[in-house]
Tab-separated table of C-alpha atoms in Angstrom:
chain	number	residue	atom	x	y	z
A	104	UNK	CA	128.422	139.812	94.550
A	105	UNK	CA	129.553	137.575	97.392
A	106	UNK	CA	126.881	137.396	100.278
A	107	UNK	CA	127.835	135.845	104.132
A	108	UNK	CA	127.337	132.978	105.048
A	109	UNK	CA	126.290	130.707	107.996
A	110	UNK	CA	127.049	127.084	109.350
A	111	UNK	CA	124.675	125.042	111.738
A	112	UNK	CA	125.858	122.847	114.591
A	113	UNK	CA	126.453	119.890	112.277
A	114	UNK	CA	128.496	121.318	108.896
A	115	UNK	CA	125.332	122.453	106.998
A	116	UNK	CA	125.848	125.818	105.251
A	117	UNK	CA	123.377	128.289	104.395
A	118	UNK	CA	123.715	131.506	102.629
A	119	UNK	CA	123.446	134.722	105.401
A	120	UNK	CA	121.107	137.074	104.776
A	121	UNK	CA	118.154	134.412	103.826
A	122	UNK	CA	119.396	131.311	105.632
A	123	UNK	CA	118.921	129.566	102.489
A	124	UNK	CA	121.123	126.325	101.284
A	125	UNK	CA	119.843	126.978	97.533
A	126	UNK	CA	119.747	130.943	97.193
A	127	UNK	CA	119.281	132.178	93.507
A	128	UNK	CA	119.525	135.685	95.073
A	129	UNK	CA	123.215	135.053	96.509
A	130	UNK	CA	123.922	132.335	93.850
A	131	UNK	CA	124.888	129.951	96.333
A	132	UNK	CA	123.999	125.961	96.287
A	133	UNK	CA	124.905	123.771	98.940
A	134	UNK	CA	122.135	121.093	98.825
A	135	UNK	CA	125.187	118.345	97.967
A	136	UNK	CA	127.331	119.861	100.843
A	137	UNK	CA	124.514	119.623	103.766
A	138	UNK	CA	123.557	116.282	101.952
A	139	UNK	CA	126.837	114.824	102.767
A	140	UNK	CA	126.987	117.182	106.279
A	141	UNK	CA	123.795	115.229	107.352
A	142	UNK	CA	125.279	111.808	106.229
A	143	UNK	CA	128.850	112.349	108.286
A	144	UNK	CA	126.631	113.184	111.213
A	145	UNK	CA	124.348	110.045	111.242
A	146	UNK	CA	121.154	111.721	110.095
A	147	UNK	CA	120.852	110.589	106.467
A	148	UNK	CA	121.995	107.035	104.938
A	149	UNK	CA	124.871	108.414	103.181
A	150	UNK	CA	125.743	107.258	99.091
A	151	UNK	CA	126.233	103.619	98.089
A	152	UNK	CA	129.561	103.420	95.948
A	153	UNK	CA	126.839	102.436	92.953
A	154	UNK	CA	124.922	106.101	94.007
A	155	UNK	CA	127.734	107.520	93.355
A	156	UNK	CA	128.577	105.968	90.033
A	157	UNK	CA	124.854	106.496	88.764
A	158	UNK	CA	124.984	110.174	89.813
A	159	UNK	CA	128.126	110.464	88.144
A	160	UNK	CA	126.437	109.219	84.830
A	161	UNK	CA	123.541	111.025	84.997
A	162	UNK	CA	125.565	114.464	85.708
A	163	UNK	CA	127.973	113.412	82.666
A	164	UNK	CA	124.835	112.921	80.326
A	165	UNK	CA	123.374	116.015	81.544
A	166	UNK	CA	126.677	117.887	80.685
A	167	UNK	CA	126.315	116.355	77.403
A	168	UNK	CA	123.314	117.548	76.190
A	169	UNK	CA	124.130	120.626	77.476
A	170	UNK	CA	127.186	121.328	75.385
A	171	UNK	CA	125.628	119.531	72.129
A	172	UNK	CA	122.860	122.334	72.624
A	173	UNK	CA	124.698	125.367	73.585
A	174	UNK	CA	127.671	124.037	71.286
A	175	UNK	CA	129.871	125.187	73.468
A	176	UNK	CA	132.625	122.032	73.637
A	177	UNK	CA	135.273	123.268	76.515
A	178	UNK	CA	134.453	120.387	78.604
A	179	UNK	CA	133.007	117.937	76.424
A	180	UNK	CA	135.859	115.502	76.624
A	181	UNK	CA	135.909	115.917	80.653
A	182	UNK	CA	132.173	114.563	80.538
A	183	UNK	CA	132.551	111.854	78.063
A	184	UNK	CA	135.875	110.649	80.592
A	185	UNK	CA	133.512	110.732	83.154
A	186	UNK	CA	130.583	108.921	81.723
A	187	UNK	CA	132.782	106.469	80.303
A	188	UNK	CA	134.389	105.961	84.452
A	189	UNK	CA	131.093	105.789	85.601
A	190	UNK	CA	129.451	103.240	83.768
A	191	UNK	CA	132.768	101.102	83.864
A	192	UNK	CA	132.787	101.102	87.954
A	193	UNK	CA	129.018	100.310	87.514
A	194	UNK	CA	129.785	97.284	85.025
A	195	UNK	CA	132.505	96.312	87.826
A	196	UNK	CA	130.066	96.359	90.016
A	197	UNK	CA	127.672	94.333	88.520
A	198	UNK	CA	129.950	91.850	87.733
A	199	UNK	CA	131.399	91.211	91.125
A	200	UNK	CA	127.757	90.952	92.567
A	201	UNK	CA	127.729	93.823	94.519
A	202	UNK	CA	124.856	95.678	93.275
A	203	UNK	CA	122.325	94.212	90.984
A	204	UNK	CA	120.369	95.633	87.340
A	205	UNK	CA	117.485	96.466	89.858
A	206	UNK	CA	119.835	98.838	92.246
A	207	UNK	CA	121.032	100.433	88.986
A	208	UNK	CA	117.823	101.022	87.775
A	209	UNK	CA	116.329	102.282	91.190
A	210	UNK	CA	119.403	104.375	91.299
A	211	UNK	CA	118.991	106.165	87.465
A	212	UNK	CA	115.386	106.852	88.582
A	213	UNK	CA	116.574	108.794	91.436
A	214	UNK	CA	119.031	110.782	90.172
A	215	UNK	CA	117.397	111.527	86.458
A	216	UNK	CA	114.195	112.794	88.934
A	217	UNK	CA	116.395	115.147	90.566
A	218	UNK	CA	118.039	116.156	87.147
A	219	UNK	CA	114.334	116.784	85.828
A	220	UNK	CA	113.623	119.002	88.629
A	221	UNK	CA	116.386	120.289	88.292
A	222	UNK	CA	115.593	121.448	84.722
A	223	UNK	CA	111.931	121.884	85.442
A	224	UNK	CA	113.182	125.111	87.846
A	225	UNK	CA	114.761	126.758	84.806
A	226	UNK	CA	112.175	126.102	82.240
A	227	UNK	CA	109.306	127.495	85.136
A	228	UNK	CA	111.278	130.972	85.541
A	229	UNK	CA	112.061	130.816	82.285
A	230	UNK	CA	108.978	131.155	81.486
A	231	UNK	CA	107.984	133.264	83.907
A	232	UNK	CA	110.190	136.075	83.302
A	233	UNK	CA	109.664	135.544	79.379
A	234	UNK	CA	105.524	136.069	80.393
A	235	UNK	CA	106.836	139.496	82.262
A	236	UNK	CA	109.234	140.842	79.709
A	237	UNK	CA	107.680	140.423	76.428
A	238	UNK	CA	109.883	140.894	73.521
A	239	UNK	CA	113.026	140.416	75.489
A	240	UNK	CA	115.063	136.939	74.778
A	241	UNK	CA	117.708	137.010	77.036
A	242	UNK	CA	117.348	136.623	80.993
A	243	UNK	CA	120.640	136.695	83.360
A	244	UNK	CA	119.876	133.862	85.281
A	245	UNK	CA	120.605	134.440	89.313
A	246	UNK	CA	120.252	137.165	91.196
A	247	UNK	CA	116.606	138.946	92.933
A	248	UNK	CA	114.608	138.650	90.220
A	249	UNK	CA	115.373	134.521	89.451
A	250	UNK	CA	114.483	134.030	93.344
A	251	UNK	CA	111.168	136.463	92.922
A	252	UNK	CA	110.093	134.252	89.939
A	253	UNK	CA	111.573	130.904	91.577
A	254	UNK	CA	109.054	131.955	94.620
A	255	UNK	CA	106.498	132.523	92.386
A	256	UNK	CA	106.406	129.827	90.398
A	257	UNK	CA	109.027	126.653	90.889
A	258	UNK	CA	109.053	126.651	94.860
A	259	UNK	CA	107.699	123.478	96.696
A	260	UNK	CA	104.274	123.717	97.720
A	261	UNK	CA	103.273	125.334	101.200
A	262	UNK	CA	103.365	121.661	103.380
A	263	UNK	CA	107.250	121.294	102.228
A	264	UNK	CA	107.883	123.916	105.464
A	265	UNK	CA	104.813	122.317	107.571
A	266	UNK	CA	106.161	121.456	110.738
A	267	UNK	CA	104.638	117.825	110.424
A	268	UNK	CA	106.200	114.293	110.843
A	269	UNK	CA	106.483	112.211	107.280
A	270	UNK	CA	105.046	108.353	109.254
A	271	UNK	CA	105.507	107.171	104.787
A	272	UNK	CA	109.157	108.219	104.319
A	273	UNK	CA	111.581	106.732	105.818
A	274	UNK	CA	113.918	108.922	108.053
A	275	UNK	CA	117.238	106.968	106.990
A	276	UNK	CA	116.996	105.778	103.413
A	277	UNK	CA	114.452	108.242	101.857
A	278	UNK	CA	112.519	105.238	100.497
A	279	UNK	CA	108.571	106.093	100.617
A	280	UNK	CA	105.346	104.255	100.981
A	281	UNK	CA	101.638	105.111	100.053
A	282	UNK	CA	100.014	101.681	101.461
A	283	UNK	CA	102.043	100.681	104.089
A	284	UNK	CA	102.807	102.495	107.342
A	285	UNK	CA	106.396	102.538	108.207
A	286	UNK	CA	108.701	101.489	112.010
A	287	UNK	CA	108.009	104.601	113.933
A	288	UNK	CA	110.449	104.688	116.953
A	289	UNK	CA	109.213	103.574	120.160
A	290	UNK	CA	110.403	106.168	122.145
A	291	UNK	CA	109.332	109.594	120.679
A	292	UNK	CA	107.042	108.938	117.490
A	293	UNK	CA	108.995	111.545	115.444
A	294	UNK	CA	111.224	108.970	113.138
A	295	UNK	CA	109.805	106.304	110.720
A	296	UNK	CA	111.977	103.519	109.480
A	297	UNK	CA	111.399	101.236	106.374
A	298	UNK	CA	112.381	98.207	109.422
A	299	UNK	CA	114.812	97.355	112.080
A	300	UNK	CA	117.903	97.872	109.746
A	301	UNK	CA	117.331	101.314	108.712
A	302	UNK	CA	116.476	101.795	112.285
A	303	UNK	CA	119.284	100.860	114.120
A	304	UNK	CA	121.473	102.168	111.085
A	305	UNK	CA	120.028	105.708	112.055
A	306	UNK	CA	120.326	105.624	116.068
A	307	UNK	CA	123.331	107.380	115.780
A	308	UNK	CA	122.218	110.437	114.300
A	309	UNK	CA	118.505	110.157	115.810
A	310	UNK	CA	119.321	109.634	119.474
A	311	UNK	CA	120.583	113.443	120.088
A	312	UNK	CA	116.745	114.187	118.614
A	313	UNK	CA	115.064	111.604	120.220
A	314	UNK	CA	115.684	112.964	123.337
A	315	UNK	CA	114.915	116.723	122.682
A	316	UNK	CA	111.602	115.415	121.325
A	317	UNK	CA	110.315	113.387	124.005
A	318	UNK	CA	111.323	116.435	126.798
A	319	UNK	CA	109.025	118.832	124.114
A	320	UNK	CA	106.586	116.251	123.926
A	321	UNK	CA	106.425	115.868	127.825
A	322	UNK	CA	106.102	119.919	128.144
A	323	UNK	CA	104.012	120.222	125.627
A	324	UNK	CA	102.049	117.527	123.784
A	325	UNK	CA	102.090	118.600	119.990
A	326	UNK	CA	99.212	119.012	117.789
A	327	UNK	CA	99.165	115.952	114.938
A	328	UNK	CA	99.145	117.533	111.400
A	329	UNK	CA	98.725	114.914	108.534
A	330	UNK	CA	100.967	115.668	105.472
A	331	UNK	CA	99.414	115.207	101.887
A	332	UNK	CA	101.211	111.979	99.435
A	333	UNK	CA	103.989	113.325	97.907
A	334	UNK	CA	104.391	111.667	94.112
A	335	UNK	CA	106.763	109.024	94.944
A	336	UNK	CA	103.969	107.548	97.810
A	337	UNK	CA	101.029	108.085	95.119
A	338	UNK	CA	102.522	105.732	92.779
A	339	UNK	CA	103.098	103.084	95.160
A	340	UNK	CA	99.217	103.047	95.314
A	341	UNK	CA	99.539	101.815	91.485
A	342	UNK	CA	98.724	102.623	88.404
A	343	UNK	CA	94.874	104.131	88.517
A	344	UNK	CA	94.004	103.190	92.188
A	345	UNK	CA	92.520	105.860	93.866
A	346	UNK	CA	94.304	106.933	96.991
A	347	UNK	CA	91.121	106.882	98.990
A	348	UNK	CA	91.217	109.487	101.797
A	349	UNK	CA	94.327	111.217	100.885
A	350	UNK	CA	95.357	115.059	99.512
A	351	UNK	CA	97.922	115.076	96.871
A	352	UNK	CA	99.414	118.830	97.226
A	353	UNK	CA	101.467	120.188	94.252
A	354	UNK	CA	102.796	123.682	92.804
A	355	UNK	CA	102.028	124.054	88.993
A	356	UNK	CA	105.652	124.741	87.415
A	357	UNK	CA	105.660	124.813	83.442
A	358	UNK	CA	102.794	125.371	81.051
A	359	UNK	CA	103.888	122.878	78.683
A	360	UNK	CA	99.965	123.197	77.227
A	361	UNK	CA	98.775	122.081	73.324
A	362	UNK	CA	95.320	121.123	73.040
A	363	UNK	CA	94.776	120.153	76.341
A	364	UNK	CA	96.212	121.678	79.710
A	365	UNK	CA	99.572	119.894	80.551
A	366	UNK	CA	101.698	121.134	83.851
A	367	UNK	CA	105.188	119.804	84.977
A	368	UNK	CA	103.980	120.055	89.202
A	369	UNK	CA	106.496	119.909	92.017
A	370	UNK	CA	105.886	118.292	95.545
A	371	UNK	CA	106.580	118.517	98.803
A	372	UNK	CA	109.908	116.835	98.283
A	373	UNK	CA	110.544	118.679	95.129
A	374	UNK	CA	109.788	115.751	92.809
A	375	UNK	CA	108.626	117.193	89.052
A	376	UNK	CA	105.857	115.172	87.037
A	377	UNK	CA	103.197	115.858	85.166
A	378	UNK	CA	99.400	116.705	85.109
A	379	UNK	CA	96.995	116.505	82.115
A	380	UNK	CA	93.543	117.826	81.561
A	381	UNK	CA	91.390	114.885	79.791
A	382	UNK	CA	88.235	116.804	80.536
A	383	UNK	CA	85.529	117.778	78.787
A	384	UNK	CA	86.949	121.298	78.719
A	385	UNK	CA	90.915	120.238	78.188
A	386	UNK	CA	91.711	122.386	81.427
A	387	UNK	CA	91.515	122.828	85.200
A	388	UNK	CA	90.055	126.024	86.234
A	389	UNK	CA	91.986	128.116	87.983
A	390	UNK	CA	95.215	126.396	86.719
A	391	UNK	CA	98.226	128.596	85.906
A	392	UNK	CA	101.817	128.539	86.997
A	393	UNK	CA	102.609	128.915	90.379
A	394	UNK	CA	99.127	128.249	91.606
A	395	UNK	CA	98.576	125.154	93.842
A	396	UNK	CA	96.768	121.916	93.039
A	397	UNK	CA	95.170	119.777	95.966
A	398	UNK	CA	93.595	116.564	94.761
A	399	UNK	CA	91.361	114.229	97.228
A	400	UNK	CA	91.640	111.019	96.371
A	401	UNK	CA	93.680	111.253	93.733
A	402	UNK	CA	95.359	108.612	91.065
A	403	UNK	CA	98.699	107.828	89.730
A	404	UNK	CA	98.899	107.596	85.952
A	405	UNK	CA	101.576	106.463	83.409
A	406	UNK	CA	101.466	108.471	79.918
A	407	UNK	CA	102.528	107.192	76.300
A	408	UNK	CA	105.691	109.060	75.967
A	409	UNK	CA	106.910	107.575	79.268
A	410	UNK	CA	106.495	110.582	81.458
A	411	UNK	CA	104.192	109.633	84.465
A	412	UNK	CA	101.851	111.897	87.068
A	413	UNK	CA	98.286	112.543	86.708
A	414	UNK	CA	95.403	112.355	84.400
A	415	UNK	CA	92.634	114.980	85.637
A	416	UNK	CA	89.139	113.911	84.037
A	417	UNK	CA	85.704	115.804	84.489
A	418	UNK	CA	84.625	113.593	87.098
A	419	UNK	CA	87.272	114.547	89.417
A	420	UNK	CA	87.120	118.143	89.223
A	421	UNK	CA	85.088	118.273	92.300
A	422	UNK	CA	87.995	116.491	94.297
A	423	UNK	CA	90.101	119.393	93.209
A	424	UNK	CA	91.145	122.693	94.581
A	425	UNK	CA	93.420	125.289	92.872
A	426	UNK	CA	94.528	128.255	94.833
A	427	UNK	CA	97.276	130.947	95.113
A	428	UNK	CA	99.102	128.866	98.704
């Protein structure tokens, strides 16, 4: 079924009846659209020509493994031309100095996160629906019930749609920071830069905003609300250091539980890693899917098998709160 939809001032598109841009109800995705809407109008650093290459690879890979598991090979060869284009243009690249091993590796972090989230989403309803309909194997993904168990389980946690300002993320580049506070704009302390380049590279698409904010500001002073780390501004704390003073906020996704209690979490920017109980007990109380984690003065941890997030041990159960929102 075809639903309306709706498009803002500036090309972003949303479906109608929920003004969502990712709407498992009306099956309708335009996060990549209003990505590139937001980066023709100035208020996003729009794709290097090596993002583009990466992202090309990963999605090729992705399409890969897809069809060797489904074994369904219509569009294998499309994918293997494509992954073969992409990491040729990359190799170009390289060569001609124009990007550099560590852009291509920042780069393949970036887009295999947003793969794995991607992936996380379906394994979390998934499960979900599997946990509701016992016996049954096969679930028609899209539709009311995927966004009821999406809700439930594989949405961002409750500050994702806190009407807060982000002073550790930059507002052009996306780049994060756990230690070190970022260029906030002079003029209306609403935008944080990474420095003067990202900045000025953003006045375009900031001054329009600049301005509302300041008139709000001068009407009506707004209340401060501090934002818990997301994962990306954890790590930069390093490996084991507590983040003294801080909340990390998450939403518990996929049981992926053995012996001990292991979650794939999502935060407020929709990144997917990993918690593990190495407590006494081999579990958080309280934990289940869908149920949200807030850790004070949490720690960033790097497992064996390569996957990173958090190790919870006994002594920091006291630092940690699990609720429904």
């Amino acid at each position: 079924m075809a639903y309306d939809t709706i498009e803002d001032d500036i090309g972003r598109m949303f479906c109608g009846p929920h003004k969502r841009a990712v709407c498992h109800e009306c099956c309708y995705d335009f996060q990549k659209m209003n990505e590139m809407a937001e980066a023709d109008a100035g208020l996003r650093k729009p794709q290097t020509e090596l993002e583009k290459l990466v992202e090309q690879v990963c999605i090729c890979e992705r399409g890969l493994a897809w069809i060797e598991k489904k074994k369904v090979y219509g569009a294998k060869d499309m994918n293997l031309q494509g992954l073969a284009e992409g990491k040729a243009g990359i190799e170009a690249l390289l060569r001609s100095g124009k990007a550099t091993q560590a852009e291509v590796a920042a780069a393949t972090r970036k887009y295999t996160e947003k793969n794995q989230a991607a992936d996380a989403e379906q394994a979390a309803v998934l499960q979900a629906w599997s946990k509701a309909n016992p016996g049954k194997s096969t679930m028609e993904y899209g539709g009311k019930e995927t966004q009821e168990f999406y809700d439930k389980v594989a949405a961002k946690p409750p500050s994702a749609a806190a009407a807060a300002i982000d002073k550790r993320t930059c507002s052009w580049c996306g780049a994060s920071s756990g230690t070190q506070k970022l260029l906030a704009c002079a003029a209306c302390h609403t935008a944080y830069y990474c420095g003067k380049t990202c900045q000025k590279a953003a006045w375009k698409g900031h001054k329009a905003a600049c301005k509302e904010a300041r008139a709000a500001d001068d009407a009506a002073p707004p209340k401060k609300k501090k934002l818990p780390l997301s994962w990306a501004q954890l790590e930069d704390f390093g490996y084991g250091v507590p983040a003294k003073g801080k909340t990390l906020e998450i939403r518990a996704m996929t049981d992926e539980s053995f012996m001990r209690q292991v979650f794939q979490c999502k935060d407020r920017l929709g990144v997917v890693k990993r918690i593990a109980a190495y407590t006494s007990e081999m579990r958080i109380p309280g934990l289940a899917a869908g149920k949200v984690v807030r850790w004070k003065n949490p720690r960033f941890h790097y497992f064996s098998d390569g996957s990173s997030g958090c190790r919870i041990e006994d002594g920091d159960l006291g630092d940690i709160t699990v609720s429904d929102n």
